[in-house]
């Protein structure tokens, strides 16, 4: 008798997993500093003669005992989860404390990952222990490397700082426009650096290091 070809059984169509609404934006988060620091210097901007240190270990909280690089990674890991839930594509420039990565390398990584937005997370320190508040830092309108990115970088800086200060109640120190930040100068997309607050202010430091505040 002739062998009949087996009738394929109908596979039930898998139920598609609903994805949260996203607008297709790629966000690269840059947790500032690391415990292992890149030695030496690098150009402050593409083609610049001026050199700056590749990185430092950053500041730390005397009251909390937390290092800036620990705080920035903790916040970025939480922020990644929150942004994923909103449907964004999110990457981090580092996910541990032992990877030495310079400011130029951080910005180049953002480019390699196709970032639409480069958000750099840092914390402030000052010899005046009373200093408090948050600020964002972006390039100026006459930036010698990417002046075309100024309007969007400034808008990003304003929006993030306003929302952050409203949510946390921290003092809004405004946007600092400067072309002295290597990571901002090398960013080939809208970029801002958020200073979360002052780790040298005991009260602010203890808030910043707390789980509730970070969330």
mmCIF file with all atom_site columns, C-alpha atoms in Angstrom:
data_model
loop_
_atom_site.group_PDB
_atom_site.id
_atom_site.type_symbol
_atom_site.label_atom_id
_atom_site.label_alt_id
_atom_site.label_comp_id
_atom_site.label_asym_id
_atom_site.label_entity_id
_atom_site.label_seq_id
_atom_site.pdbx_PDB_ins_code
_atom_site.Cartn_x
_atom_site.Cartn_y
_atom_site.Cartn_z
_atom_site.occupancy
_atom_site.B_iso_or_equiv
_atom_site.pdbx_formal_charge
_atom_site.auth_seq_id
_atom_site.auth_comp_id
_atom_site.auth_asym_id
_atom_site.auth_atom_id
_atom_site.pdbx_PDB_model_num
ATOM 1   C CA . UNK A 1 1   ? 0.000  0.000  0.000  1.00 0.00 ? 1   UNK A CA 1
ATOM 2   C CA . UNK A 1 2   ? 1.199  3.517  -0.697 1.00 0.00 ? 2   UNK A CA 1
ATOM 3   C CA . UNK A 1 3   ? 2.564  5.419  2.278  1.00 0.00 ? 3   UNK A CA 1
ATOM 4   C CA . UNK A 1 4   ? 0.536  8.496  2.941  1.00 0.00 ? 4   UNK A CA 1
ATOM 5   C CA . UNK A 1 5   ? 2.416  11.635 3.876  1.00 0.00 ? 5   UNK A CA 1
ATOM 6   C CA . UNK A 1 6   ? 1.630  12.454 7.480  1.00 0.00 ? 6   UNK A CA 1
ATOM 7   C CA . UNK A 1 7   ? -0.867 15.226 7.959  1.00 0.00 ? 7   UNK A CA 1
ATOM 8   C CA . UNK A 1 8   ? 0.858  18.101 9.813  1.00 0.00 ? 8   UNK A CA 1
ATOM 9   C CA . UNK A 1 9   ? -0.843 18.802 13.114 1.00 0.00 ? 9   UNK A CA 1
ATOM 10  C CA . UNK A 1 10  ? -1.907 22.396 13.534 1.00 0.00 ? 10  UNK A CA 1
ATOM 11  C CA . UNK A 1 11  ? 0.280  24.090 16.109 1.00 0.00 ? 11  UNK A CA 1
ATOM 12  C CA . UNK A 1 12  ? -1.719 26.539 18.205 1.00 0.00 ? 12  UNK A CA 1
ATOM 13  C CA . UNK A 1 13  ? -0.505 30.030 17.446 1.00 0.00 ? 13  UNK A CA 1
ATOM 14  C CA . UNK A 1 14  ? 1.518  31.337 20.400 1.00 0.00 ? 14  UNK A CA 1
ATOM 15  C CA . UNK A 1 15  ? -0.160 34.188 22.233 1.00 0.00 ? 15  UNK A CA 1
ATOM 16  C CA . UNK A 1 16  ? 1.944  37.262 21.479 1.00 0.00 ? 16  UNK A CA 1
ATOM 17  C CA . UNK A 1 17  ? 3.450  38.813 24.596 1.00 0.00 ? 17  UNK A CA 1
ATOM 18  C CA . UNK A 1 18  ? 2.130  42.356 24.814 1.00 0.00 ? 18  UNK A CA 1
ATOM 19  C CA . UNK A 1 19  ? 4.981  44.841 24.666 1.00 0.00 ? 19  UNK A CA 1
ATOM 20  C CA . UNK A 1 20  ? 4.677  48.169 26.455 1.00 0.00 ? 20  UNK A CA 1
ATOM 21  C CA . UNK A 1 21  ? 4.269  51.213 24.292 1.00 0.00 ? 21  UNK A CA 1
ATOM 22  C CA . UNK A 1 22  ? 7.649  52.537 23.224 1.00 0.00 ? 22  UNK A CA 1
ATOM 23  C CA . UNK A 1 23  ? 8.702  55.118 20.713 1.00 0.00 ? 23  UNK A CA 1
ATOM 24  C CA . UNK A 1 24  ? 11.685 53.212 19.365 1.00 0.00 ? 24  UNK A CA 1
ATOM 25  C CA . UNK A 1 25  ? 14.230 55.359 21.178 1.00 0.00 ? 25  UNK A CA 1
ATOM 26  C CA . UNK A 1 26  ? 17.559 53.864 22.257 1.00 0.00 ? 26  UNK A CA 1
ATOM 27  C CA . UNK A 1 27  ? 18.840 55.259 25.569 1.00 0.00 ? 27  UNK A CA 1
ATOM 28  C CA . UNK A 1 28  ? 22.381 54.640 26.763 1.00 0.00 ? 28  UNK A CA 1
ATOM 29  C CA . UNK A 1 29  ? 22.886 55.194 30.498 1.00 0.00 ? 29  UNK A CA 1
ATOM 30  C CA . UNK A 1 30  ? 26.393 55.979 31.696 1.00 0.00 ? 30  UNK A CA 1
ATOM 31  C CA . UNK A 1 31  ? 26.995 55.226 35.392 1.00 0.00 ? 31  UNK A CA 1
ATOM 32  C CA . UNK A 1 32  ? 29.798 57.660 36.237 1.00 0.00 ? 32  UNK A CA 1
ATOM 33  C CA . UNK A 1 33  ? 33.261 56.511 37.322 1.00 0.00 ? 33  UNK A CA 1
ATOM 34  C CA . UNK A 1 34  ? 34.489 53.056 38.401 1.00 0.00 ? 34  UNK A CA 1
ATOM 35  C CA . UNK A 1 35  ? 36.677 51.543 41.109 1.00 0.00 ? 35  UNK A CA 1
ATOM 36  C CA . UNK A 1 36  ? 39.274 50.709 38.428 1.00 0.00 ? 36  UNK A CA 1
ATOM 37  C CA . UNK A 1 37  ? 40.290 53.927 36.691 1.00 0.00 ? 37  UNK A CA 1
ATOM 38  C CA . UNK A 1 38  ? 41.645 54.301 33.170 1.00 0.00 ? 38  UNK A CA 1
ATOM 39  C CA . UNK A 1 39  ? 45.116 55.817 33.538 1.00 0.00 ? 39  UNK A CA 1
ATOM 40  C CA . UNK A 1 40  ? 46.466 58.654 31.432 1.00 0.00 ? 40  UNK A CA 1
ATOM 41  C CA . UNK A 1 41  ? 44.770 61.394 29.467 1.00 0.00 ? 41  UNK A CA 1
ATOM 42  C CA . UNK A 1 42  ? 42.634 61.741 26.329 1.00 0.00 ? 42  UNK A CA 1
ATOM 43  C CA . UNK A 1 43  ? 41.535 64.618 24.054 1.00 0.00 ? 43  UNK A CA 1
ATOM 44  C CA . UNK A 1 44  ? 38.725 66.730 25.547 1.00 0.00 ? 44  UNK A CA 1
ATOM 45  C CA . UNK A 1 45  ? 36.922 66.572 22.184 1.00 0.00 ? 45  UNK A CA 1
ATOM 46  C CA . UNK A 1 46  ? 37.372 65.002 18.722 1.00 0.00 ? 46  UNK A CA 1
ATOM 47  C CA . UNK A 1 47  ? 40.597 66.384 17.249 1.00 0.00 ? 47  UNK A CA 1
ATOM 48  C CA . UNK A 1 48  ? 41.321 68.591 20.294 1.00 0.00 ? 48  UNK A CA 1
ATOM 49  C CA . UNK A 1 49  ? 44.847 69.337 21.442 1.00 0.00 ? 49  UNK A CA 1
ATOM 50  C CA . UNK A 1 50  ? 43.698 69.834 25.050 1.00 0.00 ? 50  UNK A CA 1
ATOM 51  C CA . UNK A 1 51  ? 43.925 66.681 27.161 1.00 0.00 ? 51  UNK A CA 1
ATOM 52  C CA . UNK A 1 52  ? 41.979 65.648 30.269 1.00 0.00 ? 52  UNK A CA 1
ATOM 53  C CA . UNK A 1 53  ? 42.187 62.721 32.669 1.00 0.00 ? 53  UNK A CA 1
ATOM 54  C CA . UNK A 1 54  ? 40.476 59.645 31.249 1.00 0.00 ? 54  UNK A CA 1
ATOM 55  C CA . UNK A 1 55  ? 38.503 59.119 34.474 1.00 0.00 ? 55  UNK A CA 1
ATOM 56  C CA . UNK A 1 56  ? 38.644 59.349 38.282 1.00 0.00 ? 56  UNK A CA 1
ATOM 57  C CA . UNK A 1 57  ? 37.084 57.286 41.085 1.00 0.00 ? 57  UNK A CA 1
ATOM 58  C CA . UNK A 1 58  ? 34.711 60.191 41.755 1.00 0.00 ? 58  UNK A CA 1
ATOM 59  C CA . UNK A 1 59  ? 33.474 61.469 45.097 1.00 0.00 ? 59  UNK A CA 1
ATOM 60  C CA . UNK A 1 60  ? 32.051 59.542 48.054 1.00 0.00 ? 60  UNK A CA 1
ATOM 61  C CA . UNK A 1 61  ? 29.671 59.932 50.964 1.00 0.00 ? 61  UNK A CA 1
ATOM 62  C CA . UNK A 1 62  ? 31.256 60.243 54.408 1.00 0.00 ? 62  UNK A CA 1
ATOM 63  C CA . UNK A 1 63  ? 27.897 59.679 56.091 1.00 0.00 ? 63  UNK A CA 1
ATOM 64  C CA . UNK A 1 64  ? 26.804 56.704 53.944 1.00 0.00 ? 64  UNK A CA 1
ATOM 65  C CA . UNK A 1 65  ? 30.222 55.244 53.201 1.00 0.00 ? 65  UNK A CA 1
ATOM 66  C CA . UNK A 1 66  ? 29.074 54.820 49.595 1.00 0.00 ? 66  UNK A CA 1
ATOM 67  C CA . UNK A 1 67  ? 31.331 55.579 46.639 1.00 0.00 ? 67  UNK A CA 1
ATOM 68  C CA . UNK A 1 68  ? 29.992 57.669 43.752 1.00 0.00 ? 68  UNK A CA 1
ATOM 69  C CA . UNK A 1 69  ? 30.588 54.778 41.313 1.00 0.00 ? 69  UNK A CA 1
ATOM 70  C CA . UNK A 1 70  ? 28.428 52.516 43.522 1.00 0.00 ? 70  UNK A CA 1
ATOM 71  C CA . UNK A 1 71  ? 25.607 55.060 43.681 1.00 0.00 ? 71  UNK A CA 1
ATOM 72  C CA . UNK A 1 72  ? 25.617 55.775 39.952 1.00 0.00 ? 72  UNK A CA 1
ATOM 73  C CA . UNK A 1 73  ? 25.454 52.091 38.978 1.00 0.00 ? 73  UNK A CA 1
ATOM 74  C CA . UNK A 1 74  ? 22.698 51.362 41.522 1.00 0.00 ? 74  UNK A CA 1
ATOM 75  C CA . UNK A 1 75  ? 20.592 54.209 40.102 1.00 0.00 ? 75  UNK A CA 1
ATOM 76  C CA . UNK A 1 76  ? 21.274 53.234 36.476 1.00 0.00 ? 76  UNK A CA 1
ATOM 77  C CA . UNK A 1 77  ? 20.252 49.606 37.074 1.00 0.00 ? 77  UNK A CA 1
ATOM 78  C CA . UNK A 1 78  ? 16.936 50.788 38.563 1.00 0.00 ? 78  UNK A CA 1
ATOM 79  C CA . UNK A 1 79  ? 16.465 53.353 35.798 1.00 0.00 ? 79  UNK A CA 1
ATOM 80  C CA . UNK A 1 80  ? 17.081 50.694 33.133 1.00 0.00 ? 80  UNK A CA 1
ATOM 81  C CA . UNK A 1 81  ? 14.259 48.562 34.575 1.00 0.00 ? 81  UNK A CA 1
ATOM 82  C CA . UNK A 1 82  ? 11.894 51.560 34.678 1.00 0.00 ? 82  UNK A CA 1
ATOM 83  C CA . UNK A 1 83  ? 12.713 52.563 31.093 1.00 0.00 ? 83  UNK A CA 1
ATOM 84  C CA . UNK A 1 84  ? 12.388 48.967 29.858 1.00 0.00 ? 84  UNK A CA 1
ATOM 85  C CA . UNK A 1 85  ? 8.890  48.936 31.361 1.00 0.00 ? 85  UNK A CA 1
ATOM 86  C CA . UNK A 1 86  ? 8.116  52.028 29.249 1.00 0.00 ? 86  UNK A CA 1
ATOM 87  C CA . UNK A 1 87  ? 9.206  50.209 26.095 1.00 0.00 ? 87  UNK A CA 1
ATOM 88  C CA . UNK A 1 88  ? 12.563 51.904 25.551 1.00 0.00 ? 88  UNK A CA 1
ATOM 89  C CA . UNK A 1 89  ? 15.688 50.073 24.414 1.00 0.00 ? 89  UNK A CA 1
ATOM 90  C CA . UNK A 1 90  ? 18.281 50.680 27.138 1.00 0.00 ? 90  UNK A CA 1
ATOM 91  C CA . UNK A 1 91  ? 21.980 49.907 27.477 1.00 0.00 ? 91  UNK A CA 1
ATOM 92  C CA . UNK A 1 92  ? 24.576 50.670 30.151 1.00 0.00 ? 92  UNK A CA 1
ATOM 93  C CA . UNK A 1 93  ? 28.187 51.671 29.448 1.00 0.00 ? 93  UNK A CA 1
ATOM 94  C CA . UNK A 1 94  ? 29.292 49.543 32.419 1.00 0.00 ? 94  UNK A CA 1
ATOM 95  C CA . UNK A 1 95  ? 27.615 46.964 34.648 1.00 0.00 ? 95  UNK A CA 1
ATOM 96  C CA . UNK A 1 96  ? 30.344 46.363 37.234 1.00 0.00 ? 96  UNK A CA 1
ATOM 97  C CA . UNK A 1 97  ? 32.899 48.328 39.253 1.00 0.00 ? 97  UNK A CA 1
ATOM 98  C CA . UNK A 1 98  ? 36.015 46.639 37.895 1.00 0.00 ? 98  UNK A CA 1
ATOM 99  C CA . UNK A 1 99  ? 35.819 47.729 34.250 1.00 0.00 ? 99  UNK A CA 1
ATOM 100 C CA . UNK A 1 100 ? 38.068 50.674 33.453 1.00 0.00 ? 100 UNK A CA 1
ATOM 101 C CA . UNK A 1 101 ? 36.340 52.762 30.787 1.00 0.00 ? 101 UNK A CA 1
ATOM 102 C CA . UNK A 1 102 ? 37.369 56.293 29.847 1.00 0.00 ? 102 UNK A CA 1
ATOM 103 C CA . UNK A 1 103 ? 34.993 59.164 29.098 1.00 0.00 ? 103 UNK A CA 1
ATOM 104 C CA . UNK A 1 104 ? 35.792 58.988 25.371 1.00 0.00 ? 104 UNK A CA 1
ATOM 105 C CA . UNK A 1 105 ? 35.158 55.227 25.369 1.00 0.00 ? 105 UNK A CA 1
ATOM 106 C CA . UNK A 1 106 ? 31.818 55.747 27.127 1.00 0.00 ? 106 UNK A CA 1
ATOM 107 C CA . UNK A 1 107 ? 30.652 58.209 24.461 1.00 0.00 ? 107 UNK A CA 1
ATOM 108 C CA . UNK A 1 108 ? 31.927 55.976 21.667 1.00 0.00 ? 108 UNK A CA 1
ATOM 109 C CA . UNK A 1 109 ? 30.073 53.023 23.174 1.00 0.00 ? 109 UNK A CA 1
ATOM 110 C CA . UNK A 1 110 ? 26.874 55.096 23.067 1.00 0.00 ? 110 UNK A CA 1
ATOM 111 C CA . UNK A 1 111 ? 27.498 55.686 19.344 1.00 0.00 ? 111 UNK A CA 1
ATOM 112 C CA . UNK A 1 112 ? 28.220 51.999 18.722 1.00 0.00 ? 112 UNK A CA 1
ATOM 113 C CA . UNK A 1 113 ? 24.932 51.082 20.429 1.00 0.00 ? 113 UNK A CA 1
ATOM 114 C CA . UNK A 1 114 ? 22.968 53.532 18.269 1.00 0.00 ? 114 UNK A CA 1
ATOM 115 C CA . UNK A 1 115 ? 21.953 55.809 21.141 1.00 0.00 ? 115 UNK A CA 1
ATOM 116 C CA . UNK A 1 116 ? 19.327 58.462 20.499 1.00 0.00 ? 116 UNK A CA 1
ATOM 117 C CA . UNK A 1 117 ? 19.974 59.819 24.003 1.00 0.00 ? 117 UNK A CA 1
ATOM 118 C CA . UNK A 1 118 ? 23.113 59.619 26.149 1.00 0.00 ? 118 UNK A CA 1
ATOM 119 C CA . UNK A 1 119 ? 22.286 60.089 29.849 1.00 0.00 ? 119 UNK A CA 1
ATOM 120 C CA . UNK A 1 120 ? 25.291 60.325 32.155 1.00 0.00 ? 120 UNK A CA 1
ATOM 121 C CA . UNK A 1 121 ? 24.615 59.787 35.866 1.00 0.00 ? 121 UNK A CA 1
ATOM 122 C CA . UNK A 1 122 ? 26.973 61.323 38.454 1.00 0.00 ? 122 UNK A CA 1
ATOM 123 C CA . UNK A 1 123 ? 26.903 62.805 41.970 1.00 0.00 ? 123 UNK A CA 1
ATOM 124 C CA . UNK A 1 124 ? 28.452 66.025 43.221 1.00 0.00 ? 124 UNK A CA 1
ATOM 125 C CA . UNK A 1 125 ? 31.050 66.751 45.873 1.00 0.00 ? 125 UNK A CA 1
ATOM 126 C CA . UNK A 1 126 ? 32.259 69.998 47.392 1.00 0.00 ? 126 UNK A CA 1
ATOM 127 C CA . UNK A 1 127 ? 34.579 71.148 50.172 1.00 0.00 ? 127 UNK A CA 1
ATOM 128 C CA . UNK A 1 128 ? 31.620 73.214 51.414 1.00 0.00 ? 128 UNK A CA 1
ATOM 129 C CA . UNK A 1 129 ? 29.640 70.491 53.189 1.00 0.00 ? 129 UNK A CA 1
ATOM 130 C CA . UNK A 1 130 ? 26.516 72.674 53.161 1.00 0.00 ? 130 UNK A CA 1
ATOM 131 C CA . UNK A 1 131 ? 26.229 72.661 49.360 1.00 0.00 ? 131 UNK A CA 1
ATOM 132 C CA . UNK A 1 132 ? 23.140 70.766 48.211 1.00 0.00 ? 132 UNK A CA 1
ATOM 133 C CA . UNK A 1 133 ? 20.945 70.278 45.160 1.00 0.00 ? 133 UNK A CA 1
ATOM 134 C CA . UNK A 1 134 ? 20.937 68.746 41.695 1.00 0.00 ? 134 UNK A CA 1
ATOM 135 C CA . UNK A 1 135 ? 22.004 70.053 38.299 1.00 0.00 ? 135 UNK A CA 1
ATOM 136 C CA . UNK A 1 136 ? 22.455 68.889 34.743 1.00 0.00 ? 136 UNK A CA 1
ATOM 137 C CA . UNK A 1 137 ? 25.422 69.663 32.504 1.00 0.00 ? 137 UNK A CA 1
ATOM 138 C CA . UNK A 1 138 ? 25.371 70.035 28.724 1.00 0.00 ? 138 UNK A CA 1
ATOM 139 C CA . UNK A 1 139 ? 27.395 71.581 25.906 1.00 0.00 ? 139 UNK A CA 1
ATOM 140 C CA . UNK A 1 140 ? 27.104 75.252 24.951 1.00 0.00 ? 140 UNK A CA 1
ATOM 141 C CA . UNK A 1 141 ? 25.584 76.667 21.771 1.00 0.00 ? 141 UNK A CA 1
ATOM 142 C CA . UNK A 1 142 ? 29.118 77.390 20.514 1.00 0.00 ? 142 UNK A CA 1
ATOM 143 C CA . UNK A 1 143 ? 30.493 73.912 21.241 1.00 0.00 ? 143 UNK A CA 1
ATOM 144 C CA . UNK A 1 144 ? 33.476 73.406 18.916 1.00 0.00 ? 144 UNK A CA 1
ATOM 145 C CA . UNK A 1 145 ? 32.630 69.743 18.245 1.00 0.00 ? 145 UNK A CA 1
ATOM 146 C CA . UNK A 1 146 ? 28.847 69.293 17.948 1.00 0.00 ? 146 UNK A CA 1
ATOM 147 C CA . UNK A 1 147 ? 27.119 72.714 18.104 1.00 0.00 ? 147 UNK A CA 1
ATOM 148 C CA . UNK A 1 148 ? 24.168 71.240 16.174 1.00 0.00 ? 148 UNK A CA 1
ATOM 149 C CA . UNK A 1 149 ? 23.384 69.007 19.169 1.00 0.00 ? 149 UNK A CA 1
ATOM 150 C CA . UNK A 1 150 ? 23.032 71.950 21.569 1.00 0.00 ? 150 UNK A CA 1
ATOM 151 C CA . UNK A 1 151 ? 19.250 72.606 21.259 1.00 0.00 ? 151 UNK A CA 1
ATOM 152 C CA . UNK A 1 152 ? 18.277 68.985 21.949 1.00 0.00 ? 152 UNK A CA 1
ATOM 153 C CA . UNK A 1 153 ? 20.937 68.538 24.640 1.00 0.00 ? 153 UNK A CA 1
ATOM 154 C CA . UNK A 1 154 ? 19.729 71.678 26.418 1.00 0.00 ? 154 UNK A CA 1
ATOM 155 C CA . UNK A 1 155 ? 16.088 70.581 26.161 1.00 0.00 ? 155 UNK A CA 1
ATOM 156 C CA . UNK A 1 156 ? 16.999 67.127 27.496 1.00 0.00 ? 156 UNK A CA 1
ATOM 157 C CA . UNK A 1 157 ? 18.921 68.746 30.373 1.00 0.00 ? 157 UNK A CA 1
ATOM 158 C CA . UNK A 1 158 ? 16.003 71.022 31.302 1.00 0.00 ? 158 UNK A CA 1
ATOM 159 C CA . UNK A 1 159 ? 13.384 68.266 31.138 1.00 0.00 ? 159 UNK A CA 1
ATOM 160 C CA . UNK A 1 160 ? 15.322 65.687 33.140 1.00 0.00 ? 160 UNK A CA 1
ATOM 161 C CA . UNK A 1 161 ? 16.386 68.161 35.827 1.00 0.00 ? 161 UNK A CA 1
ATOM 162 C CA . UNK A 1 162 ? 12.899 69.637 36.253 1.00 0.00 ? 162 UNK A CA 1
ATOM 163 C CA . UNK A 1 163 ? 11.298 66.185 36.554 1.00 0.00 ? 163 UNK A CA 1
ATOM 164 C CA . UNK A 1 164 ? 14.031 64.896 38.881 1.00 0.00 ? 164 UNK A CA 1
ATOM 165 C CA . UNK A 1 165 ? 13.773 67.845 41.273 1.00 0.00 ? 165 UNK A CA 1
ATOM 166 C CA . UNK A 1 166 ? 9.964  67.748 41.270 1.00 0.00 ? 166 UNK A CA 1
ATOM 167 C CA . UNK A 1 167 ? 10.035 64.034 42.089 1.00 0.00 ? 167 UNK A CA 1
ATOM 168 C CA . UNK A 1 168 ? 12.738 64.199 44.781 1.00 0.00 ? 168 UNK A CA 1
ATOM 169 C CA . UNK A 1 169 ? 12.230 67.653 46.249 1.00 0.00 ? 169 UNK A CA 1
ATOM 170 C CA . UNK A 1 170 ? 15.944 68.407 45.780 1.00 0.00 ? 170 UNK A CA 1
ATOM 171 C CA . UNK A 1 171 ? 16.992 71.998 45.146 1.00 0.00 ? 171 UNK A CA 1
ATOM 172 C CA . UNK A 1 172 ? 17.183 72.779 41.420 1.00 0.00 ? 172 UNK A CA 1
ATOM 173 C CA . UNK A 1 173 ? 20.592 74.297 40.682 1.00 0.00 ? 173 UNK A CA 1
ATOM 174 C CA . UNK A 1 174 ? 19.807 74.722 36.993 1.00 0.00 ? 174 UNK A CA 1
ATOM 175 C CA . UNK A 1 175 ? 21.617 73.642 33.848 1.00 0.00 ? 175 UNK A CA 1
ATOM 176 C CA . UNK A 1 176 ? 25.353 74.276 33.619 1.00 0.00 ? 176 UNK A CA 1
ATOM 177 C CA . UNK A 1 177 ? 26.415 74.857 30.023 1.00 0.00 ? 177 UNK A CA 1
ATOM 178 C CA . UNK A 1 178 ? 30.091 74.088 29.515 1.00 0.00 ? 178 UNK A CA 1
ATOM 179 C CA . UNK A 1 179 ? 32.392 72.629 26.871 1.00 0.00 ? 179 UNK A CA 1
ATOM 180 C CA . UNK A 1 180 ? 34.796 71.246 29.499 1.00 0.00 ? 180 UNK A CA 1
ATOM 181 C CA . UNK A 1 181 ? 33.171 67.775 29.784 1.00 0.00 ? 181 UNK A CA 1
ATOM 182 C CA . UNK A 1 182 ? 34.951 65.146 27.676 1.00 0.00 ? 182 UNK A CA 1
ATOM 183 C CA . UNK A 1 183 ? 32.013 62.710 27.656 1.00 0.00 ? 183 UNK A CA 1
ATOM 184 C CA . UNK A 1 184 ? 29.597 65.403 26.462 1.00 0.00 ? 184 UNK A CA 1
ATOM 185 C CA . UNK A 1 185 ? 32.009 66.698 23.805 1.00 0.00 ? 185 UNK A CA 1
ATOM 186 C CA . UNK A 1 186 ? 32.508 63.234 22.307 1.00 0.00 ? 186 UNK A CA 1
ATOM 187 C CA . UNK A 1 187 ? 28.801 62.351 22.315 1.00 0.00 ? 187 UNK A CA 1
ATOM 188 C CA . UNK A 1 188 ? 27.465 62.228 18.752 1.00 0.00 ? 188 UNK A CA 1
ATOM 189 C CA . UNK A 1 189 ? 23.850 62.448 19.988 1.00 0.00 ? 189 UNK A CA 1
ATOM 190 C CA . UNK A 1 190 ? 21.907 64.635 22.457 1.00 0.00 ? 190 UNK A CA 1
ATOM 191 C CA . UNK A 1 191 ? 23.565 64.176 25.843 1.00 0.00 ? 191 UNK A CA 1
ATOM 192 C CA . UNK A 1 192 ? 23.293 65.425 29.391 1.00 0.00 ? 192 UNK A CA 1
ATOM 193 C CA . UNK A 1 193 ? 25.037 64.712 32.675 1.00 0.00 ? 193 UNK A CA 1
ATOM 194 C CA . UNK A 1 194 ? 22.784 64.587 35.742 1.00 0.00 ? 194 UNK A CA 1
ATOM 195 C CA . UNK A 1 195 ? 24.412 65.365 39.093 1.00 0.00 ? 195 UNK A CA 1
ATOM 196 C CA . UNK A 1 196 ? 22.093 63.487 41.478 1.00 0.00 ? 196 UNK A CA 1
ATOM 197 C CA . UNK A 1 197 ? 23.013 65.622 44.503 1.00 0.00 ? 197 UNK A CA 1
ATOM 198 C CA . UNK A 1 198 ? 25.917 66.261 46.873 1.00 0.00 ? 198 UNK A CA 1
ATOM 199 C CA . UNK A 1 199 ? 27.459 63.222 48.537 1.00 0.00 ? 199 UNK A CA 1
ATOM 200 C CA . UNK A 1 200 ? 29.531 65.643 50.633 1.00 0.00 ? 200 UNK A CA 1
ATOM 201 C CA . UNK A 1 201 ? 26.331 66.944 52.278 1.00 0.00 ? 201 UNK A CA 1
ATOM 202 C CA . UNK A 1 202 ? 25.581 64.386 55.020 1.00 0.00 ? 202 UNK A CA 1
ATOM 203 C CA . UNK A 1 203 ? 21.786 64.779 54.850 1.00 0.00 ? 203 UNK A CA 1
ATOM 204 C CA . UNK A 1 204 ? 21.670 64.596 51.052 1.00 0.00 ? 204 UNK A CA 1
ATOM 205 C CA . UNK A 1 205 ? 24.187 61.738 50.990 1.00 0.00 ? 205 UNK A CA 1
ATOM 206 C CA . UNK A 1 206 ? 22.048 59.587 53.295 1.00 0.00 ? 206 UNK A CA 1
ATOM 207 C CA . UNK A 1 207 ? 19.005 60.245 51.100 1.00 0.00 ? 207 UNK A CA 1
ATOM 208 C CA . UNK A 1 208 ? 20.872 59.450 47.866 1.00 0.00 ? 208 UNK A CA 1
ATOM 209 C CA . UNK A 1 209 ? 22.187 56.153 49.236 1.00 0.00 ? 209 UNK A CA 1
ATOM 210 C CA . UNK A 1 210 ? 18.726 54.995 50.349 1.00 0.00 ? 210 UNK A CA 1
ATOM 211 C CA . UNK A 1 211 ? 16.691 52.465 48.379 1.00 0.00 ? 211 UNK A CA 1
ATOM 212 C CA . UNK A 1 212 ? 13.494 54.510 48.625 1.00 0.00 ? 212 UNK A CA 1
ATOM 213 C CA . UNK A 1 213 ? 15.099 57.642 47.214 1.00 0.00 ? 213 UNK A CA 1
ATOM 214 C CA . UNK A 1 214 ? 16.781 55.736 44.392 1.00 0.00 ? 214 UNK A CA 1
ATOM 215 C CA . UNK A 1 215 ? 13.467 54.172 43.376 1.00 0.00 ? 215 UNK A CA 1
#
